[in-house]
């Protein structure tokens, strides 16, 4: 079995060099569909390094979001500008992690989507909005402070066990520094644009997906986000490997619980939030080896976070048990453990279970499932 796995990986890498990542993976799928998932998992790390020189891959371009109702300068990554539209049936709003970019993930995920579509249906449109912190602007070579909206100034000099303010934390719907523009307001405007039937006439499904800090973002938006889409479009959520989970606890501070919500969600009642949680479909995943803490990952070690568990996997398992007290909420939630991977988004996103959910092919069951059947 191991020899067969690496045979397919070698085929994929050779095809990437010859023809480009998307065409290579699609070709392998046509030659041997049963081996697509294993090839994707083993090849993702190599593929992301090759994508920079792969002119035929989905290119990650940076665009300014143009909307008269957006009072600040914000950007997003996508293959094409959102105003160009698409005849896709599915769109993915891809939320970056604490590092503030999707440079490695974007080509790998787009290639996996293209392979999964296999020419039978349009490849989903992927848009990755940016929520920069000053630290990410300094560290990322393709970023610069040019007057754009910036979040999380109150967190900049805090120790990892001392939280900043909810009011400017992009992960939980906080406002950009010095503005009344929330990170969740940005999502609402993207949803509005995707809902424009003149440019996305065939759209039927939108997936708000995040990993790590992006998972925190997606899970909290499912709780308090407006989630307004046009009739005929389903909005669903993917929340993978978050540092912490939102819990329906009146005395825990946002974004761990209900207390002290930022401006965006301040007008909602606790009942409104529970109604959202019981009506919004969320797919949750975590790696079986996602057990490392600091300094290896940016794991939240504030008191409210530590109460949820020692690491991401433990917090993931604990949250599944927590939902036993809320059967209607749990009914909308699926839990999946990726066998054999740690805190690695480039291995999680191409997984068959994630792609199935993106394309609307899923098992509605809520019990935790493992992906070891693929290995």
Tab-separated table of C-alpha atoms in Angstrom:
chain	number	residue	atom	x	y	z
A	1	UNK	CA	0.000	0.000	0.000
A	2	UNK	CA	2.779	2.455	0.918
A	3	UNK	CA	4.558	1.851	-2.393
A	4	UNK	CA	1.314	2.514	-4.272
A	5	UNK	CA	0.753	5.783	-2.379
A	6	UNK	CA	4.149	7.146	-3.299
A	7	UNK	CA	3.796	5.933	-6.885
A	8	UNK	CA	0.766	8.210	-7.250
A	9	UNK	CA	2.505	11.088	-5.475
A	10	UNK	CA	5.463	10.748	-7.844
A	11	UNK	CA	3.075	10.753	-10.814
A	12	UNK	CA	1.460	13.911	-9.490
A	13	UNK	CA	4.742	15.746	-8.946
A	14	UNK	CA	5.999	14.840	-12.416
A	15	UNK	CA	2.725	15.986	-13.942
A	16	UNK	CA	2.873	19.244	-11.997
A	17	UNK	CA	6.251	20.065	-13.473
A	18	UNK	CA	5.067	19.257	-16.996
A	19	UNK	CA	1.524	20.575	-17.094
A	20	UNK	CA	0.642	22.613	-14.012
A	21	UNK	CA	-0.957	21.687	-10.723
A	22	UNK	CA	-4.648	21.772	-11.644
A	23	UNK	CA	-4.229	19.752	-14.833
A	24	UNK	CA	-1.963	17.258	-13.070
A	25	UNK	CA	-4.351	16.442	-10.242
A	26	UNK	CA	-7.311	16.277	-12.602
A	27	UNK	CA	-5.387	13.864	-14.806
A	28	UNK	CA	-4.627	11.556	-11.909
A	29	UNK	CA	-8.274	11.613	-10.887
A	30	UNK	CA	-9.292	10.456	-14.334
A	31	UNK	CA	-6.691	7.695	-14.312
A	32	UNK	CA	-7.471	6.428	-10.824
A	33	UNK	CA	-10.201	8.141	-8.833
A	34	UNK	CA	-9.709	5.997	-5.753
A	35	UNK	CA	-6.210	7.410	-5.314
A	36	UNK	CA	-7.036	11.112	-5.621
A	37	UNK	CA	-7.405	11.816	-1.911
A	38	UNK	CA	-4.207	10.055	-0.904
A	39	UNK	CA	-2.300	11.828	-3.684
A	40	UNK	CA	-3.627	15.189	-2.560
A	41	UNK	CA	-2.713	14.623	1.063
A	42	UNK	CA	0.855	13.522	0.363
A	43	UNK	CA	1.426	16.028	-2.434
A	44	UNK	CA	0.014	19.201	-0.899
A	45	UNK	CA	3.211	20.249	0.855
A	46	UNK	CA	5.261	19.782	-2.316
A	47	UNK	CA	2.617	21.313	-4.540
A	48	UNK	CA	2.422	24.550	-2.583
A	49	UNK	CA	6.148	25.085	-3.155
A	50	UNK	CA	5.812	24.471	-6.879
A	51	UNK	CA	2.774	26.681	-7.346
A	52	UNK	CA	4.778	29.892	-7.276
A	53	UNK	CA	6.308	28.932	-10.619
A	54	UNK	CA	3.245	27.225	-12.028
A	55	UNK	CA	1.750	29.591	-14.570
A	56	UNK	CA	-1.213	27.306	-15.221
A	57	UNK	CA	-2.367	27.145	-11.600
A	58	UNK	CA	-5.057	29.270	-10.053
A	59	UNK	CA	-3.203	32.519	-9.405
A	60	UNK	CA	-3.655	34.338	-6.126
A	61	UNK	CA	-4.092	38.020	-6.952
A	62	UNK	CA	-4.640	40.865	-4.501
A	63	UNK	CA	-7.563	43.244	-5.100
A	64	UNK	CA	-9.101	46.148	-3.262
A	65	UNK	CA	-12.735	45.523	-2.330
A	66	UNK	CA	-14.790	48.155	-4.134
A	67	UNK	CA	-18.070	48.974	-2.422
A	68	UNK	CA	-19.542	52.378	-1.626
A	69	UNK	CA	-20.902	50.933	1.630
A	70	UNK	CA	-17.422	49.967	2.836
A	71	UNK	CA	-15.963	53.089	4.496
A	72	UNK	CA	-12.392	51.767	4.807
A	73	UNK	CA	-9.719	50.294	2.560
A	74	UNK	CA	-9.797	46.493	2.621
A	75	UNK	CA	-8.308	43.880	0.320
A	76	UNK	CA	-8.892	40.285	-0.677
A	77	UNK	CA	-7.133	37.521	-2.579
A	78	UNK	CA	-8.869	35.770	-5.474
A	79	UNK	CA	-8.106	34.408	-8.919
A	80	UNK	CA	-10.269	37.157	-10.456
A	81	UNK	CA	-11.985	40.276	-9.075
A	82	UNK	CA	-15.314	39.575	-7.425
A	83	UNK	CA	-17.026	42.179	-9.578
A	84	UNK	CA	-16.170	40.060	-12.640
A	85	UNK	CA	-18.521	37.418	-11.310
A	86	UNK	CA	-18.676	33.735	-12.187
A	87	UNK	CA	-21.111	31.087	-13.331
A	88	UNK	CA	-20.014	28.865	-10.449
A	89	UNK	CA	-22.565	27.076	-8.282
A	90	UNK	CA	-20.435	27.305	-5.141
A	91	UNK	CA	-18.331	30.089	-3.646
A	92	UNK	CA	-15.916	29.809	-0.738
A	93	UNK	CA	-15.023	32.703	1.549
A	94	UNK	CA	-11.620	31.538	2.779
A	95	UNK	CA	-10.514	33.054	6.093
A	96	UNK	CA	-6.796	33.207	6.827
A	97	UNK	CA	-5.180	32.355	10.149
A	98	UNK	CA	-3.369	34.505	12.700
A	99	UNK	CA	-0.466	34.895	10.265
A	100	UNK	CA	-2.680	37.008	8.021
A	101	UNK	CA	-2.277	35.376	4.606
A	102	UNK	CA	-3.244	32.398	2.415
A	103	UNK	CA	-0.143	32.357	0.193
A	104	UNK	CA	0.533	28.644	0.660
A	105	UNK	CA	-3.057	27.498	1.042
A	106	UNK	CA	-4.690	29.300	-1.872
A	107	UNK	CA	-3.120	27.361	-4.788
A	108	UNK	CA	-3.390	24.002	-3.015
A	109	UNK	CA	-7.062	24.461	-2.133
A	110	UNK	CA	-7.984	25.780	-5.574
A	111	UNK	CA	-6.238	22.851	-7.218
A	112	UNK	CA	-8.111	20.417	-4.991
A	113	UNK	CA	-11.415	22.103	-5.858
A	114	UNK	CA	-10.618	21.931	-9.571
A	115	UNK	CA	-9.770	18.252	-9.314
A	116	UNK	CA	-12.934	17.561	-7.354
A	117	UNK	CA	-15.044	19.415	-9.951
A	118	UNK	CA	-13.343	17.260	-12.603
A	119	UNK	CA	-14.827	19.241	-15.480
A	120	UNK	CA	-18.332	18.112	-14.517
A	121	UNK	CA	-19.256	21.422	-12.889
A	122	UNK	CA	-17.670	24.867	-12.581
A	123	UNK	CA	-14.817	25.223	-10.103
A	124	UNK	CA	-15.968	27.147	-7.003
A	125	UNK	CA	-15.025	30.801	-6.782
A	126	UNK	CA	-12.696	31.422	-3.827
A	127	UNK	CA	-12.290	34.814	-2.170
A	128	UNK	CA	-9.973	35.336	0.799
A	129	UNK	CA	-10.612	38.637	2.618
A	130	UNK	CA	-7.696	40.141	4.521
A	131	UNK	CA	-7.835	41.252	8.167
A	132	UNK	CA	-4.313	42.543	8.808
A	133	UNK	CA	-2.692	43.265	12.135
A	134	UNK	CA	0.288	45.606	12.286
A	135	UNK	CA	2.502	42.618	13.046
A	136	UNK	CA	1.382	40.780	9.908
A	137	UNK	CA	1.985	43.858	7.771
A	138	UNK	CA	5.549	43.991	9.085
A	139	UNK	CA	6.249	40.281	8.593
A	140	UNK	CA	4.630	39.613	5.215
A	141	UNK	CA	6.740	40.714	2.242
A	142	UNK	CA	3.739	41.434	-0.004
A	143	UNK	CA	2.009	43.658	2.560
A	144	UNK	CA	2.436	47.328	3.367
A	145	UNK	CA	0.634	49.828	5.530
A	146	UNK	CA	-1.069	52.106	3.007
A	147	UNK	CA	-3.970	53.410	5.069
A	148	UNK	CA	-5.830	50.096	4.932
A	149	UNK	CA	-7.997	48.903	7.804
A	150	UNK	CA	-6.005	47.216	10.577
A	151	UNK	CA	-7.251	45.158	13.531
A	152	UNK	CA	-6.078	44.007	16.969
A	153	UNK	CA	-3.972	46.927	18.195
A	154	UNK	CA	-5.102	46.127	21.745
A	155	UNK	CA	-3.580	42.639	21.414
A	156	UNK	CA	-0.205	43.699	20.043
A	157	UNK	CA	1.828	43.787	23.268
A	158	UNK	CA	-0.176	41.385	25.388
A	159	UNK	CA	1.313	38.203	26.821
A	160	UNK	CA	-0.210	34.982	25.513
A	161	UNK	CA	-2.161	34.554	28.751
A	162	UNK	CA	-3.588	38.102	28.784
A	163	UNK	CA	-6.313	38.867	26.219
A	164	UNK	CA	-6.729	42.138	24.383
A	165	UNK	CA	-10.098	43.752	23.740
A	166	UNK	CA	-12.983	42.092	21.944
A	167	UNK	CA	-13.813	45.437	20.361
A	168	UNK	CA	-10.896	45.316	17.882
A	169	UNK	CA	-10.342	41.558	17.507
A	170	UNK	CA	-10.987	40.550	13.898
A	171	UNK	CA	-11.582	36.906	14.878
A	172	UNK	CA	-14.752	37.761	16.778
A	173	UNK	CA	-16.242	40.578	14.717
A	174	UNK	CA	-14.329	43.461	16.263
A	175	UNK	CA	-13.985	46.805	14.494
A	176	UNK	CA	-10.908	47.877	12.572
A	177	UNK	CA	-8.867	50.232	14.716
A	178	UNK	CA	-10.435	53.687	14.944
A	179	UNK	CA	-13.505	52.745	12.874
A	180	UNK	CA	-17.034	51.405	13.148
A	181	UNK	CA	-16.326	48.788	10.483
A	182	UNK	CA	-16.328	45.209	11.742
A	183	UNK	CA	-14.542	42.242	10.234
A	184	UNK	CA	-18.041	40.735	10.056
A	185	UNK	CA	-19.337	43.815	8.222
A	186	UNK	CA	-16.776	42.933	5.560
A	187	UNK	CA	-18.199	39.410	5.270
A	188	UNK	CA	-21.711	40.845	4.981
A	189	UNK	CA	-20.630	42.995	2.042
A	190	UNK	CA	-18.962	40.012	0.353
A	191	UNK	CA	-22.171	38.009	0.796
A	192	UNK	CA	-24.106	40.878	-0.739
A	193	UNK	CA	-21.806	40.922	-3.769
A	194	UNK	CA	-21.953	37.139	-4.171
A	195	UNK	CA	-25.725	37.401	-3.997
A	196	UNK	CA	-25.845	39.725	-7.001
A	197	UNK	CA	-27.610	37.574	-9.569
A	198	UNK	CA	-26.341	39.690	-12.438
A	199	UNK	CA	-22.756	38.540	-11.815
A	200	UNK	CA	-23.260	35.223	-9.940
A	201	UNK	CA	-26.410	33.936	-11.661
A	202	UNK	CA	-25.872	30.219	-10.933
A	203	UNK	CA	-24.686	30.468	-7.331
A	204	UNK	CA	-26.436	28.040	-4.977
A	205	UNK	CA	-24.011	27.546	-2.078
A	206	UNK	CA	-21.618	29.749	-0.104
A	207	UNK	CA	-19.124	28.256	2.329
A	208	UNK	CA	-17.501	30.440	4.994
A	209	UNK	CA	-14.388	28.434	5.851
A	210	UNK	CA	-11.548	28.969	8.279
A	211	UNK	CA	-8.697	27.103	9.932
A	212	UNK	CA	-7.057	28.020	13.260
A	213	UNK	CA	-7.781	31.734	13.837
A	214	UNK	CA	-9.882	31.529	10.683
A	215	UNK	CA	-11.847	28.723	12.305
A	216	UNK	CA	-12.495	30.940	15.308
A	217	UNK	CA	-13.755	33.595	12.911
A	218	UNK	CA	-16.122	31.245	11.078
A	219	UNK	CA	-17.508	29.730	14.270
A	220	UNK	CA	-18.217	33.108	15.858
A	221	UNK	CA	-19.762	34.471	12.671
A	222	UNK	CA	-22.136	31.496	12.702
A	223	UNK	CA	-23.201	32.675	16.162
A	224	UNK	CA	-23.699	36.420	15.581
A	225	UNK	CA	-23.235	37.102	11.865
A	226	UNK	CA	-26.150	38.451	9.840
A	227	UNK	CA	-25.660	35.759	7.215
A	228	UNK	CA	-27.950	37.449	4.698
A	229	UNK	CA	-27.972	35.750	1.297
A	230	UNK	CA	-30.421	35.843	-1.563
A	231	UNK	CA	-33.196	33.282	-1.753
A	232	UNK	CA	-32.004	30.010	-3.225
A	233	UNK	CA	-28.486	30.197	-1.768
A	234	UNK	CA	-27.390	28.067	1.181
A	235	UNK	CA	-24.799	29.577	3.533
A	236	UNK	CA	-22.813	26.971	5.478
A	237	UNK	CA	-19.683	27.024	7.612
A	238	UNK	CA	-16.389	25.171	8.055
A	239	UNK	CA	-14.605	25.674	11.388
A	240	UNK	CA	-11.320	23.744	11.610
A	241	UNK	CA	-8.733	23.539	14.395
A	242	UNK	CA	-9.677	26.740	16.231
A	243	UNK	CA	-7.595	27.717	19.224
A	244	UNK	CA	-10.834	28.093	21.198
A	245	UNK	CA	-14.541	27.482	20.740
A	246	UNK	CA	-17.420	29.861	21.397
A	247	UNK	CA	-19.609	28.523	24.202
A	248	UNK	CA	-23.049	29.678	25.249
A	249	UNK	CA	-21.901	30.922	28.668
A	250	UNK	CA	-23.342	34.166	30.023
A	251	UNK	CA	-20.398	35.002	32.295
A	252	UNK	CA	-17.510	34.148	29.963
A	253	UNK	CA	-16.114	37.081	27.955
A	254	UNK	CA	-16.537	37.273	24.213
A	255	UNK	CA	-15.254	35.552	22.185
A	256	UNK	CA	-15.229	32.569	24.568
A	257	UNK	CA	-18.755	33.281	25.791
A	258	UNK	CA	-21.585	35.808	25.589
A	259	UNK	CA	-20.386	38.638	27.813
A	260	UNK	CA	-19.135	41.921	26.357
A	261	UNK	CA	-19.801	41.336	22.681
A	262	UNK	CA	-18.359	43.886	20.231
A	263	UNK	CA	-20.454	46.568	18.562
A	264	UNK	CA	-21.437	44.300	15.650
A	265	UNK	CA	-23.200	41.770	17.877
A	266	UNK	CA	-24.172	43.979	20.806
A	267	UNK	CA	-27.817	44.382	19.778
A	268	UNK	CA	-28.463	40.634	19.591
A	269	UNK	CA	-30.152	38.922	22.501
A	270	UNK	CA	-28.864	35.635	23.849
A	271	UNK	CA	-31.974	34.078	22.332
A	272	UNK	CA	-31.100	35.489	18.905
A	273	UNK	CA	-27.679	33.889	19.126
A	274	UNK	CA	-29.035	30.503	20.144
A	275	UNK	CA	-31.502	30.673	17.262
A	276	UNK	CA	-28.586	31.224	14.887
A	277	UNK	CA	-26.622	28.335	16.351
A	278	UNK	CA	-29.574	25.969	16.036
A	279	UNK	CA	-30.278	26.866	12.415
A	280	UNK	CA	-26.830	27.198	10.815
A	281	UNK	CA	-24.943	24.207	9.430
A	282	UNK	CA	-21.339	23.981	10.683
A	283	UNK	CA	-18.764	21.334	9.750
A	284	UNK	CA	-15.926	21.083	12.272
A	285	UNK	CA	-12.583	19.331	11.907
A	286	UNK	CA	-9.321	18.888	13.794
A	287	UNK	CA	-6.167	16.847	13.222
A	288	UNK	CA	-5.507	13.845	15.447
A	289	UNK	CA	-1.997	15.215	16.051
A	290	UNK	CA	-3.051	18.830	16.645
A	291	UNK	CA	-1.801	18.628	20.213
A	292	UNK	CA	1.070	21.122	20.303
A	293	UNK	CA	1.017	24.352	22.282
A	294	UNK	CA	3.308	27.345	22.442
A	295	UNK	CA	5.862	28.095	21.155
A	296	UNK	CA	5.119	25.651	18.333
A	297	UNK	CA	1.710	27.170	17.477
A	298	UNK	CA	-0.119	30.368	18.422
A	299	UNK	CA	-2.339	28.560	20.917
A	300	UNK	CA	-4.534	30.790	23.064
A	301	UNK	CA	-3.431	30.337	26.685
A	302	UNK	CA	-5.714	32.875	28.351
A	303	UNK	CA	-7.616	31.560	31.397
A	304	UNK	CA	-10.878	31.200	29.457
A	305	UNK	CA	-9.058	29.222	26.763
A	306	UNK	CA	-7.233	26.909	29.154
A	307	UNK	CA	-10.542	25.966	30.756
A	308	UNK	CA	-11.511	24.413	27.399
A	309	UNK	CA	-8.496	22.081	27.344
A	310	UNK	CA	-4.722	21.856	27.020
A	311	UNK	CA	-4.531	21.827	23.216
A	312	UNK	CA	-6.697	22.133	20.116
A	313	UNK	CA	-7.635	18.471	19.867
A	314	UNK	CA	-8.599	18.306	23.531
A	315	UNK	CA	-10.681	21.481	23.158
A	316	UNK	CA	-12.304	20.057	20.015
A	317	UNK	CA	-13.306	16.861	21.835
A	318	UNK	CA	-14.496	18.823	24.850
A	319	UNK	CA	-16.675	21.035	22.680
A	320	UNK	CA	-18.340	18.030	21.075
A	321	UNK	CA	-19.314	16.802	24.540
A	322	UNK	CA	-20.403	20.315	25.531
A	323	UNK	CA	-22.987	20.320	22.738
A	324	UNK	CA	-24.730	17.317	24.289
A	325	UNK	CA	-26.541	19.882	26.444
A	326	UNK	CA	-27.842	21.630	23.295
A	327	UNK	CA	-29.312	18.937	21.008
A	328	UNK	CA	-30.756	21.373	18.451
A	329	UNK	CA	-27.385	23.102	18.134
A	330	UNK	CA	-25.546	19.786	17.910
A	331	UNK	CA	-27.926	18.582	15.213
A	332	UNK	CA	-26.524	21.301	12.938
A	333	UNK	CA	-22.922	20.369	13.705
A	334	UNK	CA	-20.598	17.669	12.404
A	335	UNK	CA	-17.249	16.733	13.949
A	336	UNK	CA	-14.425	15.074	12.034
A	337	UNK	CA	-10.907	14.094	13.117
A	338	UNK	CA	-8.269	14.059	10.352
A	339	UNK	CA	-6.166	11.017	11.091
A	340	UNK	CA	-2.423	11.570	11.238
A	341	UNK	CA	-2.143	15.328	10.706
A	342	UNK	CA	-1.332	18.164	13.070
A	343	UNK	CA	-1.953	21.889	12.734
A	344	UNK	CA	-1.609	21.843	8.932
A	345	UNK	CA	-4.217	23.619	6.850
A	346	UNK	CA	-2.617	22.569	3.547
A	347	UNK	CA	-3.363	18.958	4.482
A	348	UNK	CA	-6.822	19.567	5.931
A	349	UNK	CA	-8.418	21.564	3.116
A	350	UNK	CA	-7.782	19.002	0.328
A	351	UNK	CA	-9.297	16.205	2.437
A	352	UNK	CA	-12.175	14.354	0.807
A	353	UNK	CA	-14.517	15.152	3.698
A	354	UNK	CA	-13.881	18.888	3.381
A	355	UNK	CA	-14.320	18.861	-0.393
A	356	UNK	CA	-17.515	16.835	-0.088
A	357	UNK	CA	-18.938	19.422	2.296
A	358	UNK	CA	-17.915	22.307	0.044
A	359	UNK	CA	-19.700	20.666	-2.882
A	360	UNK	CA	-22.762	19.828	-0.803
A	361	UNK	CA	-22.211	16.070	-0.626
A	362	UNK	CA	-22.200	15.156	3.040
A	363	UNK	CA	-23.318	12.843	5.794
A	364	UNK	CA	-25.516	14.808	8.189
A	365	UNK	CA	-24.411	12.688	11.173
A	366	UNK	CA	-22.890	14.465	14.167
A	367	UNK	CA	-20.736	11.717	15.634
A	368	UNK	CA	-16.998	12.228	15.302
A	369	UNK	CA	-15.569	10.329	12.358
A	370	UNK	CA	-11.954	9.585	11.457
A	371	UNK	CA	-10.411	9.657	8.004
A	372	UNK	CA	-8.178	6.640	8.599
A	373	UNK	CA	-10.139	4.640	6.052
A	374	UNK	CA	-8.209	6.585	3.405
A	375	UNK	CA	-4.790	5.447	4.628
